[in-house]
mmCIF file with all atom_site columns, C-alpha atoms in Angstrom:
data_model
loop_
_atom_site.group_PDB
_atom_site.id
_atom_site.type_symbol
_atom_site.label_atom_id
_atom_site.label_alt_id
_atom_site.label_comp_id
_atom_site.label_asym_id
_atom_site.label_entity_id
_atom_site.label_seq_id
_atom_site.pdbx_PDB_ins_code
_atom_site.Cartn_x
_atom_site.Cartn_y
_atom_site.Cartn_z
_atom_site.occupancy
_atom_site.B_iso_or_equiv
_atom_site.pdbx_formal_charge
_atom_site.auth_seq_id
_atom_site.auth_comp_id
_atom_site.auth_asym_id
_atom_site.auth_atom_id
_atom_site.pdbx_PDB_model_num
ATOM 1   C CA . UNK K 1 1   ? 69.404  116.389 127.465 1.00 0.00 ? 789 UNK K CA 1
ATOM 2   C CA . UNK K 1 2   ? 70.502  117.240 130.992 1.00 0.00 ? 790 UNK K CA 1
ATOM 3   C CA . UNK K 1 3   ? 68.433  114.379 132.408 1.00 0.00 ? 791 UNK K CA 1
ATOM 4   C CA . UNK K 1 4   ? 69.966  111.969 129.897 1.00 0.00 ? 792 UNK K CA 1
ATOM 5   C CA . UNK K 1 5   ? 73.475  113.009 130.942 1.00 0.00 ? 793 UNK K CA 1
ATOM 6   C CA . UNK K 1 6   ? 72.653  112.758 134.651 1.00 0.00 ? 794 UNK K CA 1
ATOM 7   C CA . UNK K 1 7   ? 71.137  109.322 134.143 1.00 0.00 ? 795 UNK K CA 1
ATOM 8   C CA . UNK K 1 8   ? 74.209  108.120 132.258 1.00 0.00 ? 796 UNK K CA 1
ATOM 9   C CA . UNK K 1 9   ? 76.769  109.526 134.681 1.00 0.00 ? 797 UNK K CA 1
ATOM 10  C CA . UNK K 1 10  ? 74.914  108.108 137.680 1.00 0.00 ? 798 UNK K CA 1
ATOM 11  C CA . UNK K 1 11  ? 75.407  104.620 136.231 1.00 0.00 ? 799 UNK K CA 1
ATOM 12  C CA . UNK K 1 12  ? 79.186  104.750 135.772 1.00 0.00 ? 800 UNK K CA 1
ATOM 13  C CA . UNK K 1 13  ? 82.211  105.504 137.911 1.00 0.00 ? 801 UNK K CA 1
ATOM 14  C CA . UNK K 1 14  ? 84.400  107.945 135.995 1.00 0.00 ? 802 UNK K CA 1
ATOM 15  C CA . UNK K 1 15  ? 86.870  108.706 138.763 1.00 0.00 ? 803 UNK K CA 1
ATOM 16  C CA . UNK K 1 16  ? 90.173  108.722 136.834 1.00 0.00 ? 804 UNK K CA 1
ATOM 17  C CA . UNK K 1 17  ? 92.113  108.397 140.075 1.00 0.00 ? 805 UNK K CA 1
ATOM 18  C CA . UNK K 1 18  ? 90.957  104.770 140.246 1.00 0.00 ? 806 UNK K CA 1
ATOM 19  C CA . UNK K 1 19  ? 92.333  103.797 136.843 1.00 0.00 ? 807 UNK K CA 1
ATOM 20  C CA . UNK K 1 20  ? 95.415  101.629 136.652 1.00 0.00 ? 808 UNK K CA 1
ATOM 21  C CA . UNK K 1 21  ? 98.701  103.358 135.902 1.00 0.00 ? 809 UNK K CA 1
ATOM 22  C CA . UNK K 1 22  ? 99.197  104.094 132.219 1.00 0.00 ? 810 UNK K CA 1
ATOM 23  C CA . UNK K 1 23  ? 95.534  103.491 131.381 1.00 0.00 ? 811 UNK K CA 1
ATOM 24  C CA . UNK K 1 24  ? 94.188  106.991 130.793 1.00 0.00 ? 812 UNK K CA 1
ATOM 25  C CA . UNK K 1 25  ? 95.335  108.738 127.650 1.00 0.00 ? 813 UNK K CA 1
ATOM 26  C CA . UNK K 1 26  ? 96.169  112.439 127.584 1.00 0.00 ? 814 UNK K CA 1
ATOM 27  C CA . UNK K 1 27  ? 95.376  112.937 131.261 1.00 0.00 ? 815 UNK K CA 1
ATOM 28  C CA . UNK K 1 28  ? 98.669  114.496 132.261 1.00 0.00 ? 816 UNK K CA 1
ATOM 29  C CA . UNK K 1 29  ? 96.725  117.364 133.801 1.00 0.00 ? 817 UNK K CA 1
ATOM 30  C CA . UNK K 1 30  ? 93.509  117.785 135.711 1.00 0.00 ? 818 UNK K CA 1
ATOM 31  C CA . UNK K 1 31  ? 90.353  117.591 133.661 1.00 0.00 ? 819 UNK K CA 1
ATOM 32  C CA . UNK K 1 32  ? 89.120  121.098 132.950 1.00 0.00 ? 820 UNK K CA 1
ATOM 33  C CA . UNK K 1 33  ? 85.491  122.038 132.284 1.00 0.00 ? 821 UNK K CA 1
ATOM 34  C CA . UNK K 1 34  ? 86.155  122.471 128.555 1.00 0.00 ? 822 UNK K CA 1
ATOM 35  C CA . UNK K 1 35  ? 87.612  118.957 128.299 1.00 0.00 ? 823 UNK K CA 1
ATOM 36  C CA . UNK K 1 36  ? 84.780  117.460 130.335 1.00 0.00 ? 824 UNK K CA 1
ATOM 37  C CA . UNK K 1 37  ? 82.223  119.255 128.176 1.00 0.00 ? 825 UNK K CA 1
ATOM 38  C CA . UNK K 1 38  ? 83.962  118.039 125.018 1.00 0.00 ? 826 UNK K CA 1
ATOM 39  C CA . UNK K 1 39  ? 83.993  114.405 126.199 1.00 0.00 ? 827 UNK K CA 1
ATOM 40  C CA . UNK K 1 40  ? 80.332  114.633 127.249 1.00 0.00 ? 828 UNK K CA 1
ATOM 41  C CA . UNK K 1 41  ? 79.470  116.016 123.800 1.00 0.00 ? 829 UNK K CA 1
ATOM 42  C CA . UNK K 1 42  ? 81.277  113.101 122.145 1.00 0.00 ? 830 UNK K CA 1
ATOM 43  C CA . UNK K 1 43  ? 79.451  110.573 124.325 1.00 0.00 ? 831 UNK K CA 1
ATOM 44  C CA . UNK K 1 44  ? 76.078  112.143 123.546 1.00 0.00 ? 832 UNK K CA 1
ATOM 45  C CA . UNK K 1 45  ? 76.904  112.108 119.817 1.00 0.00 ? 833 UNK K CA 1
ATOM 46  C CA . UNK K 1 46  ? 78.055  108.503 120.034 1.00 0.00 ? 834 UNK K CA 1
ATOM 47  C CA . UNK K 1 47  ? 74.827  107.418 121.752 1.00 0.00 ? 835 UNK K CA 1
ATOM 48  C CA . UNK K 1 48  ? 72.570  109.559 119.549 1.00 0.00 ? 836 UNK K CA 1
ATOM 49  C CA . UNK K 1 49  ? 70.240  107.476 117.420 1.00 0.00 ? 837 UNK K CA 1
ATOM 50  C CA . UNK K 1 50  ? 71.241  104.197 119.065 1.00 0.00 ? 838 UNK K CA 1
ATOM 51  C CA . UNK K 1 51  ? 68.949  101.889 121.015 1.00 0.00 ? 839 UNK K CA 1
ATOM 52  C CA . UNK K 1 52  ? 68.120  103.084 124.527 1.00 0.00 ? 840 UNK K CA 1
ATOM 53  C CA . UNK K 1 53  ? 69.924  100.049 125.943 1.00 0.00 ? 841 UNK K CA 1
ATOM 54  C CA . UNK K 1 54  ? 73.239  100.895 124.253 1.00 0.00 ? 842 UNK K CA 1
ATOM 55  C CA . UNK K 1 55  ? 76.060  101.238 126.748 1.00 0.00 ? 843 UNK K CA 1
ATOM 56  C CA . UNK K 1 56  ? 79.014  103.535 126.211 1.00 0.00 ? 844 UNK K CA 1
ATOM 57  C CA . UNK K 1 57  ? 82.427  102.241 127.269 1.00 0.00 ? 845 UNK K CA 1
ATOM 58  C CA . UNK K 1 58  ? 85.671  104.202 127.119 1.00 0.00 ? 846 UNK K CA 1
ATOM 59  C CA . UNK K 1 59  ? 86.996  102.129 124.220 1.00 0.00 ? 847 UNK K CA 1
ATOM 60  C CA . UNK K 1 60  ? 84.164  103.386 122.004 1.00 0.00 ? 848 UNK K CA 1
ATOM 61  C CA . UNK K 1 61  ? 85.553  106.883 121.825 1.00 0.00 ? 849 UNK K CA 1
ATOM 62  C CA . UNK K 1 62  ? 89.028  106.235 120.394 1.00 0.00 ? 850 UNK K CA 1
ATOM 63  C CA . UNK K 1 63  ? 87.789  105.160 116.947 1.00 0.00 ? 851 UNK K CA 1
ATOM 64  C CA . UNK K 1 64  ? 84.687  107.383 116.864 1.00 0.00 ? 852 UNK K CA 1
ATOM 65  C CA . UNK K 1 65  ? 85.104  109.736 113.835 1.00 0.00 ? 853 UNK K CA 1
ATOM 66  C CA . UNK K 1 66  ? 83.311  112.621 115.582 1.00 0.00 ? 854 UNK K CA 1
ATOM 67  C CA . UNK K 1 67  ? 85.788  112.425 118.480 1.00 0.00 ? 855 UNK K CA 1
ATOM 68  C CA . UNK K 1 68  ? 88.853  112.183 116.229 1.00 0.00 ? 856 UNK K CA 1
ATOM 69  C CA . UNK K 1 69  ? 87.822  115.053 113.950 1.00 0.00 ? 857 UNK K CA 1
ATOM 70  C CA . UNK K 1 70  ? 86.905  117.342 116.828 1.00 0.00 ? 858 UNK K CA 1
ATOM 71  C CA . UNK K 1 71  ? 89.950  116.477 118.938 1.00 0.00 ? 859 UNK K CA 1
ATOM 72  C CA . UNK K 1 72  ? 92.148  117.708 116.104 1.00 0.00 ? 860 UNK K CA 1
ATOM 73  C CA . UNK K 1 73  ? 89.973  120.778 115.495 1.00 0.00 ? 861 UNK K CA 1
ATOM 74  C CA . UNK K 1 74  ? 89.507  121.793 119.133 1.00 0.00 ? 862 UNK K CA 1
ATOM 75  C CA . UNK K 1 75  ? 92.729  120.745 120.810 1.00 0.00 ? 863 UNK K CA 1
ATOM 76  C CA . UNK K 1 76  ? 95.157  120.449 117.890 1.00 0.00 ? 864 UNK K CA 1
ATOM 77  C CA . UNK K 1 77  ? 96.338  117.161 119.362 1.00 0.00 ? 865 UNK K CA 1
ATOM 78  C CA . UNK K 1 78  ? 99.335  115.829 117.410 1.00 0.00 ? 866 UNK K CA 1
ATOM 79  C CA . UNK K 1 79  ? 98.462  112.240 118.286 1.00 0.00 ? 867 UNK K CA 1
ATOM 80  C CA . UNK K 1 80  ? 95.347  112.419 116.130 1.00 0.00 ? 868 UNK K CA 1
ATOM 81  C CA . UNK K 1 81  ? 96.950  114.563 113.427 1.00 0.00 ? 869 UNK K CA 1
ATOM 82  C CA . UNK K 1 82  ? 99.688  111.969 113.053 1.00 0.00 ? 870 UNK K CA 1
ATOM 83  C CA . UNK K 1 83  ? 97.202  109.101 113.251 1.00 0.00 ? 871 UNK K CA 1
ATOM 84  C CA . UNK K 1 84  ? 95.124  110.573 110.427 1.00 0.00 ? 872 UNK K CA 1
ATOM 85  C CA . UNK K 1 85  ? 98.214  111.396 108.364 1.00 0.00 ? 873 UNK K CA 1
ATOM 86  C CA . UNK K 1 86  ? 99.618  107.868 108.819 1.00 0.00 ? 874 UNK K CA 1
ATOM 87  C CA . UNK K 1 87  ? 96.295  106.195 108.018 1.00 0.00 ? 875 UNK K CA 1
ATOM 88  C CA . UNK K 1 88  ? 95.748  108.405 104.977 1.00 0.00 ? 876 UNK K CA 1
ATOM 89  C CA . UNK K 1 89  ? 99.215  107.651 103.635 1.00 0.00 ? 877 UNK K CA 1
ATOM 90  C CA . UNK K 1 90  ? 98.709  103.897 104.004 1.00 0.00 ? 878 UNK K CA 1
ATOM 91  C CA . UNK K 1 91  ? 95.356  104.116 102.216 1.00 0.00 ? 879 UNK K CA 1
ATOM 92  C CA . UNK K 1 92  ? 97.020  105.795 99.234  1.00 0.00 ? 880 UNK K CA 1
ATOM 93  C CA . UNK K 1 93  ? 100.134 103.582 99.234  1.00 0.00 ? 881 UNK K CA 1
ATOM 94  C CA . UNK K 1 94  ? 99.228  99.908  99.107  1.00 0.00 ? 882 UNK K CA 1
ATOM 95  C CA . UNK K 1 95  ? 102.861 98.725  99.088  1.00 0.00 ? 883 UNK K CA 1
ATOM 96  C CA . UNK K 1 96  ? 103.585 100.562 102.335 1.00 0.00 ? 884 UNK K CA 1
ATOM 97  C CA . UNK K 1 97  ? 100.303 99.327  103.821 1.00 0.00 ? 885 UNK K CA 1
ATOM 98  C CA . UNK K 1 98  ? 101.276 95.733  102.976 1.00 0.00 ? 886 UNK K CA 1
ATOM 99  C CA . UNK K 1 99  ? 104.685 96.239  104.605 1.00 0.00 ? 887 UNK K CA 1
ATOM 100 C CA . UNK K 1 100 ? 102.981 97.542  107.744 1.00 0.00 ? 888 UNK K CA 1
ATOM 101 C CA . UNK K 1 101 ? 100.569 94.606  107.841 1.00 0.00 ? 889 UNK K CA 1
ATOM 102 C CA . UNK K 1 102 ? 103.480 92.172  107.502 1.00 0.00 ? 890 UNK K CA 1
ATOM 103 C CA . UNK K 1 103 ? 105.434 93.952  110.251 1.00 0.00 ? 891 UNK K CA 1
ATOM 104 C CA . UNK K 1 104 ? 102.448 93.859  112.602 1.00 0.00 ? 892 UNK K CA 1
ATOM 105 C CA . UNK K 1 105 ? 101.900 90.145  111.934 1.00 0.00 ? 893 UNK K CA 1
ATOM 106 C CA . UNK K 1 106 ? 105.567 89.366  112.533 1.00 0.00 ? 894 UNK K CA 1
ATOM 107 C CA . UNK K 1 107 ? 105.687 91.403  115.742 1.00 0.00 ? 895 UNK K CA 1
ATOM 108 C CA . UNK K 1 108 ? 102.395 89.970  117.012 1.00 0.00 ? 896 UNK K CA 1
ATOM 109 C CA . UNK K 1 109 ? 103.798 86.452  116.675 1.00 0.00 ? 897 UNK K CA 1
ATOM 110 C CA . UNK K 1 110 ? 107.158 87.389  118.171 1.00 0.00 ? 898 UNK K CA 1
ATOM 111 C CA . UNK K 1 111 ? 105.798 89.485  121.068 1.00 0.00 ? 899 UNK K CA 1
ATOM 112 C CA . UNK K 1 112 ? 102.373 87.948  121.708 1.00 0.00 ? 900 UNK K CA 1
ATOM 113 C CA . UNK K 1 113 ? 102.696 88.446  125.468 1.00 0.00 ? 901 UNK K CA 1
ATOM 114 C CA . UNK K 1 114 ? 104.470 91.806  125.429 1.00 0.00 ? 902 UNK K CA 1
ATOM 115 C CA . UNK K 1 115 ? 102.318 94.638  124.084 1.00 0.00 ? 903 UNK K CA 1
ATOM 116 C CA . UNK K 1 116 ? 104.923 97.259  125.029 1.00 0.00 ? 904 UNK K CA 1
ATOM 117 C CA . UNK K 1 117 ? 107.683 95.676  122.940 1.00 0.00 ? 905 UNK K CA 1
ATOM 118 C CA . UNK K 1 118 ? 105.242 95.071  120.080 1.00 0.00 ? 906 UNK K CA 1
ATOM 119 C CA . UNK K 1 119 ? 104.318 98.766  120.088 1.00 0.00 ? 907 UNK K CA 1
ATOM 120 C CA . UNK K 1 120 ? 107.910 99.982  120.518 1.00 0.00 ? 908 UNK K CA 1
ATOM 121 C CA . UNK K 1 121 ? 109.088 97.887  117.565 1.00 0.00 ? 909 UNK K CA 1
ATOM 122 C CA . UNK K 1 122 ? 106.538 99.559  115.272 1.00 0.00 ? 910 UNK K CA 1
ATOM 123 C CA . UNK K 1 123 ? 107.762 103.081 116.090 1.00 0.00 ? 911 UNK K CA 1
ATOM 124 C CA . UNK K 1 124 ? 110.559 103.281 113.517 1.00 0.00 ? 912 UNK K CA 1
ATOM 125 C CA . UNK K 1 125 ? 108.269 102.147 110.703 1.00 0.00 ? 913 UNK K CA 1
ATOM 126 C CA . UNK K 1 126 ? 105.549 104.565 111.791 1.00 0.00 ? 914 UNK K CA 1
ATOM 127 C CA . UNK K 1 127 ? 107.976 107.500 112.089 1.00 0.00 ? 915 UNK K CA 1
ATOM 128 C CA . UNK K 1 128 ? 109.485 106.766 108.664 1.00 0.00 ? 916 UNK K CA 1
ATOM 129 C CA . UNK K 1 129 ? 106.005 106.544 107.155 1.00 0.00 ? 917 UNK K CA 1
ATOM 130 C CA . UNK K 1 130 ? 104.979 109.833 108.783 1.00 0.00 ? 918 UNK K CA 1
ATOM 131 C CA . UNK K 1 131 ? 108.055 111.491 107.270 1.00 0.00 ? 919 UNK K CA 1
ATOM 132 C CA . UNK K 1 132 ? 107.099 110.133 103.829 1.00 0.00 ? 920 UNK K CA 1
ATOM 133 C CA . UNK K 1 133 ? 103.564 111.445 104.295 1.00 0.00 ? 921 UNK K CA 1
ATOM 134 C CA . UNK K 1 134 ? 104.825 114.887 105.365 1.00 0.00 ? 922 UNK K CA 1
ATOM 135 C CA . UNK K 1 135 ? 107.170 115.047 102.369 1.00 0.00 ? 923 UNK K CA 1
ATOM 136 C CA . UNK K 1 136 ? 104.265 114.200 100.108 1.00 0.00 ? 924 UNK K CA 1
ATOM 137 C CA . UNK K 1 137 ? 102.327 117.176 101.506 1.00 0.00 ? 925 UNK K CA 1
ATOM 138 C CA . UNK K 1 138 ? 105.078 119.653 100.616 1.00 0.00 ? 926 UNK K CA 1
#
């Protein structure tokens, strides 16, 4: 396992100081050994059972169920708790899910070249939906 990790990390440049501003999520502090170990574990689990030629890229991790589940369990990260709550609510409430799909389509057309405005304009809907989901849990 150690050789596999060394081989992988020798092939990629993971120096977060080289990333463009605003690119890295949740890196408002220095990476600690527990975080590094956690990310390495997620990468190994992602690659497990795949072809030897499979390449891991940072985008793979954000939708990887193992990463999401364990981020919530290990770090108690509200981003993922809210993401799971929001997604779960939409899955159970097709009317609200349709409204969200329509909003996203409208905003994508209106703000095709401005991802920040597109995202900002979804916030109210998302926050209202999260409140509905939290009320449903009570």
